[in-house]
Short mmCIF file of C-alpha atoms and ligand atoms in Angstrom, two decimals:
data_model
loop_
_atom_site.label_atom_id
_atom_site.label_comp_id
_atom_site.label_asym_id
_atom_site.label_seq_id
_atom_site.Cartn_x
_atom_site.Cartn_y
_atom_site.Cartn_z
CA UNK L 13 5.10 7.29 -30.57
CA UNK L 14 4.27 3.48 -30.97
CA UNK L 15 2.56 2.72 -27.39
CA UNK L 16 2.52 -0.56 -28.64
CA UNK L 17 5.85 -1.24 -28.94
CA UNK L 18 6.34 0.55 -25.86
CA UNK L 19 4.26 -1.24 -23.58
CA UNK L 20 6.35 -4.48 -25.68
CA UNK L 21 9.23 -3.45 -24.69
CA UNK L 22 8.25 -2.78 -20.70
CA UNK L 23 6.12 -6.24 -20.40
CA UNK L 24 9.50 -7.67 -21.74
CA UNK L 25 11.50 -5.62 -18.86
CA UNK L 26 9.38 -6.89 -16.42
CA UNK L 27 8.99 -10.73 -17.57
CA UNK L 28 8.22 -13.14 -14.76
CA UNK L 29 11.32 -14.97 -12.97
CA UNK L 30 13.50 -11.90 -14.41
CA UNK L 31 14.51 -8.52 -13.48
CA UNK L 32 17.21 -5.73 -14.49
CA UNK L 33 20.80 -5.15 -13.70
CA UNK L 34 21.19 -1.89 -12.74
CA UNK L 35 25.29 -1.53 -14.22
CA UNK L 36 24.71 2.04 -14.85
CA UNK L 37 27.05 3.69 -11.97
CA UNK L 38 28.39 6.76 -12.99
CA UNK L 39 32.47 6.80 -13.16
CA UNK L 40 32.53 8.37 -9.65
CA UNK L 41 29.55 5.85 -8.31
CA UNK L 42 31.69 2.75 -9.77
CA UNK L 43 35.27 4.50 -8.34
CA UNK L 44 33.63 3.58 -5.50
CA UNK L 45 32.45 0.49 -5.39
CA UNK L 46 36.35 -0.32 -7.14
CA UNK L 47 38.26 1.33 -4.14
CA UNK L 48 36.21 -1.17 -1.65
CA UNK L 49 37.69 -4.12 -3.56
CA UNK L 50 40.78 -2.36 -4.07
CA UNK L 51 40.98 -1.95 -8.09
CA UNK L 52 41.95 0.93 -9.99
CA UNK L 53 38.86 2.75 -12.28
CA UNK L 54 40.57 2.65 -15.17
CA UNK L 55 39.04 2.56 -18.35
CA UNK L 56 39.91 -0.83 -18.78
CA UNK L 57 39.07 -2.24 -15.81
CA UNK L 58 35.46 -0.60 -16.24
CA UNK L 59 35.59 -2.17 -19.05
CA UNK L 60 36.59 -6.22 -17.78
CA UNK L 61 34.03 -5.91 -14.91
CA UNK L 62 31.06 -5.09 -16.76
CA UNK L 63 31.99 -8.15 -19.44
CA UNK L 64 32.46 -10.61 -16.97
CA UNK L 65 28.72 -9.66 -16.28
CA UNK L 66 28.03 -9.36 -19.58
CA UNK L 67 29.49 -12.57 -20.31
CA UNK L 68 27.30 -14.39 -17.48
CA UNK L 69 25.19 -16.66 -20.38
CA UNK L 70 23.13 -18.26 -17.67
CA UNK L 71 22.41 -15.38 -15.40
CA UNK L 72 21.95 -13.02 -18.95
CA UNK L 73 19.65 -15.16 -20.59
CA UNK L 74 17.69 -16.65 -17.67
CA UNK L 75 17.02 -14.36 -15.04
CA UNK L 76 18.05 -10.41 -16.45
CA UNK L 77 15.44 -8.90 -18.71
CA UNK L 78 17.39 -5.72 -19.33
CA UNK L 79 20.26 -3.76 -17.94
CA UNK L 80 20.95 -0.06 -17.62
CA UNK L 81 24.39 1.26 -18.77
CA UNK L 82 26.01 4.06 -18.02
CA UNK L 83 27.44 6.59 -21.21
CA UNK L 84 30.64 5.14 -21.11
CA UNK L 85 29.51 1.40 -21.39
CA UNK L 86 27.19 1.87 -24.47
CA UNK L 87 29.98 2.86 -26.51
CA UNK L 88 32.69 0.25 -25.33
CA UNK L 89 33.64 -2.54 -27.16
CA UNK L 90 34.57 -5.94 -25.57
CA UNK L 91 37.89 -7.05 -25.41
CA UNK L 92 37.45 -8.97 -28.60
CA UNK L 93 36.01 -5.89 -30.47
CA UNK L 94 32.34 -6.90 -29.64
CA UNK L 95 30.20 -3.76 -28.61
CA UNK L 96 28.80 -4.72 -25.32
CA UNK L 97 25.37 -3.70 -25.84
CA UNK L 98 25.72 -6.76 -28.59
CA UNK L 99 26.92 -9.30 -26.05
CA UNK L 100 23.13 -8.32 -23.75
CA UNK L 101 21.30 -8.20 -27.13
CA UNK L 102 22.93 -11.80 -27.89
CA UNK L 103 22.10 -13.31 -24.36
CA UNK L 104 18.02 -12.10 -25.18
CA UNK L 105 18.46 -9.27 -22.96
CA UNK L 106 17.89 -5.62 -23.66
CA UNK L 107 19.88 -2.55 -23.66
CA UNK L 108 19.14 0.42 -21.10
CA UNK L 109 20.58 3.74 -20.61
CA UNK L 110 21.17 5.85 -17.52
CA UNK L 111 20.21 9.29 -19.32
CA UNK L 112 20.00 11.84 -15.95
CA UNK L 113 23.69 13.62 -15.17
CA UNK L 114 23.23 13.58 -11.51
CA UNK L 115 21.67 15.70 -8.74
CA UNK L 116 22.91 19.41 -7.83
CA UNK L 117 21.96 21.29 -4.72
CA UNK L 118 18.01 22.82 -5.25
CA UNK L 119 18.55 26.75 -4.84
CA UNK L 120 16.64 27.83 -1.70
CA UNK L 121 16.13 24.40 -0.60
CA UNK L 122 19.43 23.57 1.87
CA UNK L 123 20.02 19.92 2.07
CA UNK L 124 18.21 19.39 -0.82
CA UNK L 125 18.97 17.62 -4.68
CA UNK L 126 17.65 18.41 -7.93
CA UNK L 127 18.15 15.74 -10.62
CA UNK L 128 19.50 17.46 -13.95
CA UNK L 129 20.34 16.55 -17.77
CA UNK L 130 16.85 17.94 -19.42
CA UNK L 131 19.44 20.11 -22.01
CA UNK L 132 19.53 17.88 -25.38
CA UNK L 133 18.12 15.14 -24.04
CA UNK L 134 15.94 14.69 -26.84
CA UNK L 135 19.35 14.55 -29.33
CA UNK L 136 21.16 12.21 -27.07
CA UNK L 137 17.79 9.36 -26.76
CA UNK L 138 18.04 9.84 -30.46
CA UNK L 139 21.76 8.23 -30.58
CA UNK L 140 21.17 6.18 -27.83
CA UNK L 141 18.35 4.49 -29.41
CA UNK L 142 20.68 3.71 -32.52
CA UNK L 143 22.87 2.26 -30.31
CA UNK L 144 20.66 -0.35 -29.49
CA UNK L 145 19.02 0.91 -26.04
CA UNK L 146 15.13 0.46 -25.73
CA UNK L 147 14.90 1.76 -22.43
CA UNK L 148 16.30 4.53 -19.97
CA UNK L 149 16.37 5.49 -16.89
CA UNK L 150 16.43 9.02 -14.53
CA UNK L 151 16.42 8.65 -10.96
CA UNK L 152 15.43 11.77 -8.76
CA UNK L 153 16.62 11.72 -5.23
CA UNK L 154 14.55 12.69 -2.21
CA UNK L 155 16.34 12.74 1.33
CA UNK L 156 14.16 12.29 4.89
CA UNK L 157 15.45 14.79 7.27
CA UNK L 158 14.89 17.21 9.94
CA UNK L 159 12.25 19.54 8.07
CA UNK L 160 12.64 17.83 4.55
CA UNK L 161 11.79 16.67 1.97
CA UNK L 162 10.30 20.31 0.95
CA UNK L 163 7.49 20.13 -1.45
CA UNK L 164 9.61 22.18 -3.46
CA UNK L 165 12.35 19.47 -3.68
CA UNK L 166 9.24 17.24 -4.44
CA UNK L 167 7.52 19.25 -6.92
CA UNK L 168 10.87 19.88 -8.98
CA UNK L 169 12.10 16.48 -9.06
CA UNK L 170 8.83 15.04 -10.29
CA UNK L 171 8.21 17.73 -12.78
CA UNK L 172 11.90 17.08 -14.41
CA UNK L 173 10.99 12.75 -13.97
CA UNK L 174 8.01 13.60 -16.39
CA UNK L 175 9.92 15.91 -18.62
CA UNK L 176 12.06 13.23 -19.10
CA UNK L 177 9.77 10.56 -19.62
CA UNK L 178 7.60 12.20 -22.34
CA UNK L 179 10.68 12.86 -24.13
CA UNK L 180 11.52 9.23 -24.01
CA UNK L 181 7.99 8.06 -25.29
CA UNK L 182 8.91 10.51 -27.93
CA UNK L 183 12.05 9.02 -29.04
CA UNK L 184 10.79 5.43 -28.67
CA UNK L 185 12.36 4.49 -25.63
CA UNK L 186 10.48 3.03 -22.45
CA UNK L 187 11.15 5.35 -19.59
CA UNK L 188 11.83 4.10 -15.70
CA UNK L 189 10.65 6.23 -13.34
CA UNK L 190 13.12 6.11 -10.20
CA UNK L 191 11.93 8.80 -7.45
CA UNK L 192 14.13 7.42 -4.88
CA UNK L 193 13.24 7.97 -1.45
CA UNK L 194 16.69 7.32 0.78
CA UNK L 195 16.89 4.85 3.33
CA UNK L 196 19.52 7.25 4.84
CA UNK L 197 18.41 8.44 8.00
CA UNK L 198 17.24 7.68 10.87
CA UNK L 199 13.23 7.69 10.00
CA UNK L 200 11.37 4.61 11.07
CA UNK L 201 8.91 2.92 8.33
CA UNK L 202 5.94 5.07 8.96
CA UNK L 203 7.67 8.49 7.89
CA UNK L 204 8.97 6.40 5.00
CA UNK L 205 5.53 5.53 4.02
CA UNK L 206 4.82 9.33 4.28
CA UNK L 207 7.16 10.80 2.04
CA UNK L 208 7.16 7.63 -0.38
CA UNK L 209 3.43 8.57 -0.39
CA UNK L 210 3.87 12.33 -1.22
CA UNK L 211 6.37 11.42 -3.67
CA UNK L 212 4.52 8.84 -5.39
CA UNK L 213 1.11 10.50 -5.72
CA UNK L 214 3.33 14.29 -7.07
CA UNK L 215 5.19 11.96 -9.95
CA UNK L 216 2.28 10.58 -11.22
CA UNK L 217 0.09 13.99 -10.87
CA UNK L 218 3.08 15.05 -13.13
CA UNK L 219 3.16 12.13 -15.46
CA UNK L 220 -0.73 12.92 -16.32
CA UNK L 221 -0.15 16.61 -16.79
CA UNK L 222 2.64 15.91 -19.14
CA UNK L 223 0.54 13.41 -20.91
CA UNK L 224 3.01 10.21 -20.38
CA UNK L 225 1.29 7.04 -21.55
CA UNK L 226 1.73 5.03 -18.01
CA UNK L 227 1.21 1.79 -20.40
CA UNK L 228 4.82 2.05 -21.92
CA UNK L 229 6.84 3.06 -18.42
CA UNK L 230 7.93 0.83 -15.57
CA UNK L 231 8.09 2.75 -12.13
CA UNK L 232 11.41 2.05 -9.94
CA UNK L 233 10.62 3.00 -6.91
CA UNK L 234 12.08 1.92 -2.99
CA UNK L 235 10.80 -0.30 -0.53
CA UNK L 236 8.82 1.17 2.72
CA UNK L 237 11.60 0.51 5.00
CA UNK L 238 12.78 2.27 7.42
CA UNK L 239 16.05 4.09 7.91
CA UNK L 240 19.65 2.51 7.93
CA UNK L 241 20.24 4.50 11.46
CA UNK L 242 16.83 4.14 12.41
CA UNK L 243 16.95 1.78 16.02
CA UNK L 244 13.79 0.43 14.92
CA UNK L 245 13.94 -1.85 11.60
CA UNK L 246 10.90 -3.52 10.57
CA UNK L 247 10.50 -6.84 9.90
CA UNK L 248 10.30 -8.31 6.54
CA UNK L 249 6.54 -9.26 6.16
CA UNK L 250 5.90 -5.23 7.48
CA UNK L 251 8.09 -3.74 5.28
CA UNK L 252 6.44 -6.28 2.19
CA UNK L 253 2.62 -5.24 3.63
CA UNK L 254 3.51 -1.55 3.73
CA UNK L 255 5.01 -1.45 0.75
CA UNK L 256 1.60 -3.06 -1.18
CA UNK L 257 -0.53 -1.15 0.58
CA UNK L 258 1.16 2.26 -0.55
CA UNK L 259 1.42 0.96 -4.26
CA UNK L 260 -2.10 0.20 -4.41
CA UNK L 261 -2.81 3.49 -2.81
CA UNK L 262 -0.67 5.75 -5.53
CA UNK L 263 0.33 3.53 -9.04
CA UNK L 264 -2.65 3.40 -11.33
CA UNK L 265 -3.02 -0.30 -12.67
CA UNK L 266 -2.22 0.91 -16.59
CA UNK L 267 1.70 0.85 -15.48
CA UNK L 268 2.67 -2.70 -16.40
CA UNK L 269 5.72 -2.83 -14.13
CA UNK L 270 7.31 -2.07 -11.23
CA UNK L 271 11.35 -2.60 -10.46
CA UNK L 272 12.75 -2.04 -6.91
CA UNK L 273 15.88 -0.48 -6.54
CA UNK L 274 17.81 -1.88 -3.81
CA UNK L 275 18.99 1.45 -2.29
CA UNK L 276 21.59 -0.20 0.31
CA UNK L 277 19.78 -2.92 1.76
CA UNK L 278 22.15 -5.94 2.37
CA UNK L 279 22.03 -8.50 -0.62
CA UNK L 280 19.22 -11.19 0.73
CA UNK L 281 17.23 -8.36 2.56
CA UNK L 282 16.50 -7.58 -0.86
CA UNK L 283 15.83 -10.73 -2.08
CA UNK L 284 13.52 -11.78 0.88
CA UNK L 285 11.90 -8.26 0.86
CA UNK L 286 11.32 -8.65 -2.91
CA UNK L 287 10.15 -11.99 -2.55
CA UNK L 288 7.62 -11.47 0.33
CA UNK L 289 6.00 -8.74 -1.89
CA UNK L 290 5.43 -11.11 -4.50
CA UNK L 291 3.87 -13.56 -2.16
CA UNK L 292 1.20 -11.33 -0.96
CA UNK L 293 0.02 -11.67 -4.84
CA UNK L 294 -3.20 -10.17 -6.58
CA UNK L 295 -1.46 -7.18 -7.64
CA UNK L 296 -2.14 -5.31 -10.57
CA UNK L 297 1.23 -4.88 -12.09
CA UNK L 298 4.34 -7.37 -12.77
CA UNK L 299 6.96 -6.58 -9.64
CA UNK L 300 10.45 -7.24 -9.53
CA UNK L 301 13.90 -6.12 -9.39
CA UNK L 302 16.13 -3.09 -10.80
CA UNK L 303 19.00 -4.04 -8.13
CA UNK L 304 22.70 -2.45 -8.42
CA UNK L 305 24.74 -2.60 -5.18
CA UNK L 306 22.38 -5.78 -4.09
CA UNK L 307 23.09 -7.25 -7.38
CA UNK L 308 26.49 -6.71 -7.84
CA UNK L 309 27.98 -6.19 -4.09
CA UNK L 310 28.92 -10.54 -4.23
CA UNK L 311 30.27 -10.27 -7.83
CA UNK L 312 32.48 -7.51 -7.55
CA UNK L 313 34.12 -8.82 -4.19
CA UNK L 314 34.64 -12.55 -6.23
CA UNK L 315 36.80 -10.61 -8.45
CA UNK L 316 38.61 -8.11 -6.77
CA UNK L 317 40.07 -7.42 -9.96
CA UNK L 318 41.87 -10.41 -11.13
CA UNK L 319 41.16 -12.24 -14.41
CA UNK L 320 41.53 -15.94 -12.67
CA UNK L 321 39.05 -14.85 -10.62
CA UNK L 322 36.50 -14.16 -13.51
CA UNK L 323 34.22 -17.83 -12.71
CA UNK L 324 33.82 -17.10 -9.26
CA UNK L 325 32.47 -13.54 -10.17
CA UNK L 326 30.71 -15.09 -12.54
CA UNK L 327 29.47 -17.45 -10.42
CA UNK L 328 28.67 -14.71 -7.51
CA UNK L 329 26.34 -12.79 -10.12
CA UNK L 330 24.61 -15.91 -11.65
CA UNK L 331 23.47 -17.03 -7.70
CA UNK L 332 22.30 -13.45 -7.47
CA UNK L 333 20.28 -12.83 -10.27
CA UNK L 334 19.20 -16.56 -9.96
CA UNK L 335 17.81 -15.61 -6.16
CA UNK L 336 16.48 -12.67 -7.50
CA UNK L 337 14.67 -14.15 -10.39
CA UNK L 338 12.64 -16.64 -7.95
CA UNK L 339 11.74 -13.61 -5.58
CA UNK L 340 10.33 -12.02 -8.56
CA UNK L 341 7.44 -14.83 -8.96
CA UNK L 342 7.40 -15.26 -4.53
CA UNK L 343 9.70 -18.69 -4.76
CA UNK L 344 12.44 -17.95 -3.27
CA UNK L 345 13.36 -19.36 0.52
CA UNK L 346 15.92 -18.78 2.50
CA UNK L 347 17.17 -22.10 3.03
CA UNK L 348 18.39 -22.04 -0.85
CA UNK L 349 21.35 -19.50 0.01
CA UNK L 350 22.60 -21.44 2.13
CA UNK L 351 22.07 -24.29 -0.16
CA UNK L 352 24.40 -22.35 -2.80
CA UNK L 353 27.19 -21.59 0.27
P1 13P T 18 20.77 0.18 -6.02
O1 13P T 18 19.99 -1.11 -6.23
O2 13P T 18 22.20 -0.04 -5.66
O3 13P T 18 20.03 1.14 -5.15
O4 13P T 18 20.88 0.87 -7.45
C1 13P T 18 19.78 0.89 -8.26
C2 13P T 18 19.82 2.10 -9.09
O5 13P T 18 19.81 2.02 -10.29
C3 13P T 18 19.84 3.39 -8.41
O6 13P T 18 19.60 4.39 -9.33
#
């Protein structure tokens, strides 16, 4: 392992005034997100979305650092022939790669996910890295619920993050660390900041035991937020105070970045949250965004499908990342969406 290069490659990831695309959704995850807008998942049409995003020069090259692909992306080819991971290389961006295969219920743990694809993975970072991809990512899922999370569900799913992210190291590749707590429920911010807490401090007890250098990894973590069916949302300077106050409390200061993952918050509540995070300032690590639905929720509806309708989509995605981008150094204000409108 080069922890040089590494730590490179994840102070590039987390560059200020930039931040990831998180295209990586999984061909039932983007099925989806297709049947909302009413277009088939074909192949093709995977395909023609993700190039239109692809194709984005300004948001590409100004505001996204890196973007996480799913299996199918890294080996499809651009209409014209072009392997997409060569249209992100040529717009100074870098290749990522979603290596987890999803969740699958945790035996004696009901309610509860495990987050598999440990079987070959060394063999697959292998080809993935000479495909072009210099980072990956492996998101374990934790739910808030009547009696869970279980530390069991806990324990496993940070044992198999830091299985996963030695083996990256190994291979080259900078891992991101995604225990995702769910804004699901109906939990109000302080649970959140309970579990988050647990979670946190078990991933990186698990990162130390399997000797992961925290210099070449970026942590994607969520917010401190409360619950989508929680009757009691916080406000945005709580959830931004909360949220520093538990990162101090649980990421050691050798991890050079952290990425939020917008986990279903509405497309300027992440901006604004990201952005009032950034204005506290002082922090010890580079923050900023590893968005999919809040990136990509404007774009998609822009164009529903339909070639003609490729500039507005482009368009959609460029304000996006562009919003994103100034949250990521604390410059963003509200009054410059409705600017854009
Ligand atoms: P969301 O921003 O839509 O939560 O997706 C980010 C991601 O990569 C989840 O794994």
């Amino acid at each position: 392992m080069n922890l040089a290069d590494l730590n490179k490659v994840a102070l590039a990831m987390v560059t200020p005034g930039k931040g990831i695309l998180a295209a990586d959704e999984s061909t039932g995850t983007i099925k989806k997100r297709f049947d909302a807008i009413k277009v088939e998942s074909t192949e093709d049409n995977r395909r023609d979305y993700r190039e239109m995003l692809f194709r984005s020069q300004e948001a590409m090259s100004k505001y996204i650092s890196g973007v996480i692909l799913y299996d199918e992306t890294i080996w499809q080819n651009a209409k014209d022939g072009t392997p997409l991971v060569k249209l992100i290389e040529q717009a100074g961006s870098i290749p990522g790669i979603k290596v987890d295969e999803g969740t699958q219920a945790l035996p004696n743990c009901p309610g509860e996910l495990v987050t598999v694809g440990l079987d070959k993975l060394a063999e697959r970072l292998k080809k993935y890295y000479e495909r072009g991809a210099r980072f990956a990512k492996w998101r374990a899922v934790i739910d808030i619920g009547s009696g869970i999370p279980s530390m069991t569900a806990i324990h496993v799913n940070a044992h198999a993050l830091a299985r996963y992210a030695a083996l990256c190291q190994a291979a080259q590749i900078v891992p991101i660390v995604e225990p995702e707590v769910l804004m699901d429920g109906d939990h109000d911010i302080d649970r959140c900041y309970e579990v988050t807490g647990r979670v946190l401090n078990k991933t990186f007890q698990e990162l130390r035991v399997q000797r992961v250098a925290l210099e070449g990894m970026i942590l994607k973590p969520n917010m401190v937020i409360a619950g989508k069916k929680s009757g009691k949302q916080a406000g945005v300077q709580d959830v931004a105070e909360k949220t520093v106050r538990l990162l101090k409390a649980c990421v050691p200061a050798a991890v050079p970045g952290i990425a939020f993952l917008s986990g279903g918050q509405s497309d300027e509540e992440a901006t604004a949250h990201l952005n009032a995070i950034n204005a506290i300032g002082n922090l010890p690590w580079k923050i900023t965004f590893s968005y999919g639905r809040a990136l990509q929720a404007a774009p998609q509806k822009a164009w529903s499908g339909k070639s003609e309708n490729v500039p507005a989509g482009q368009r959609a995605f460029i304000h996006r990342a562009h919003m994103n981008g100034l949250a990521s150094t604390g410059k963003w204000a509200a009054d410059l969406e409705k600017k854009a409108a």
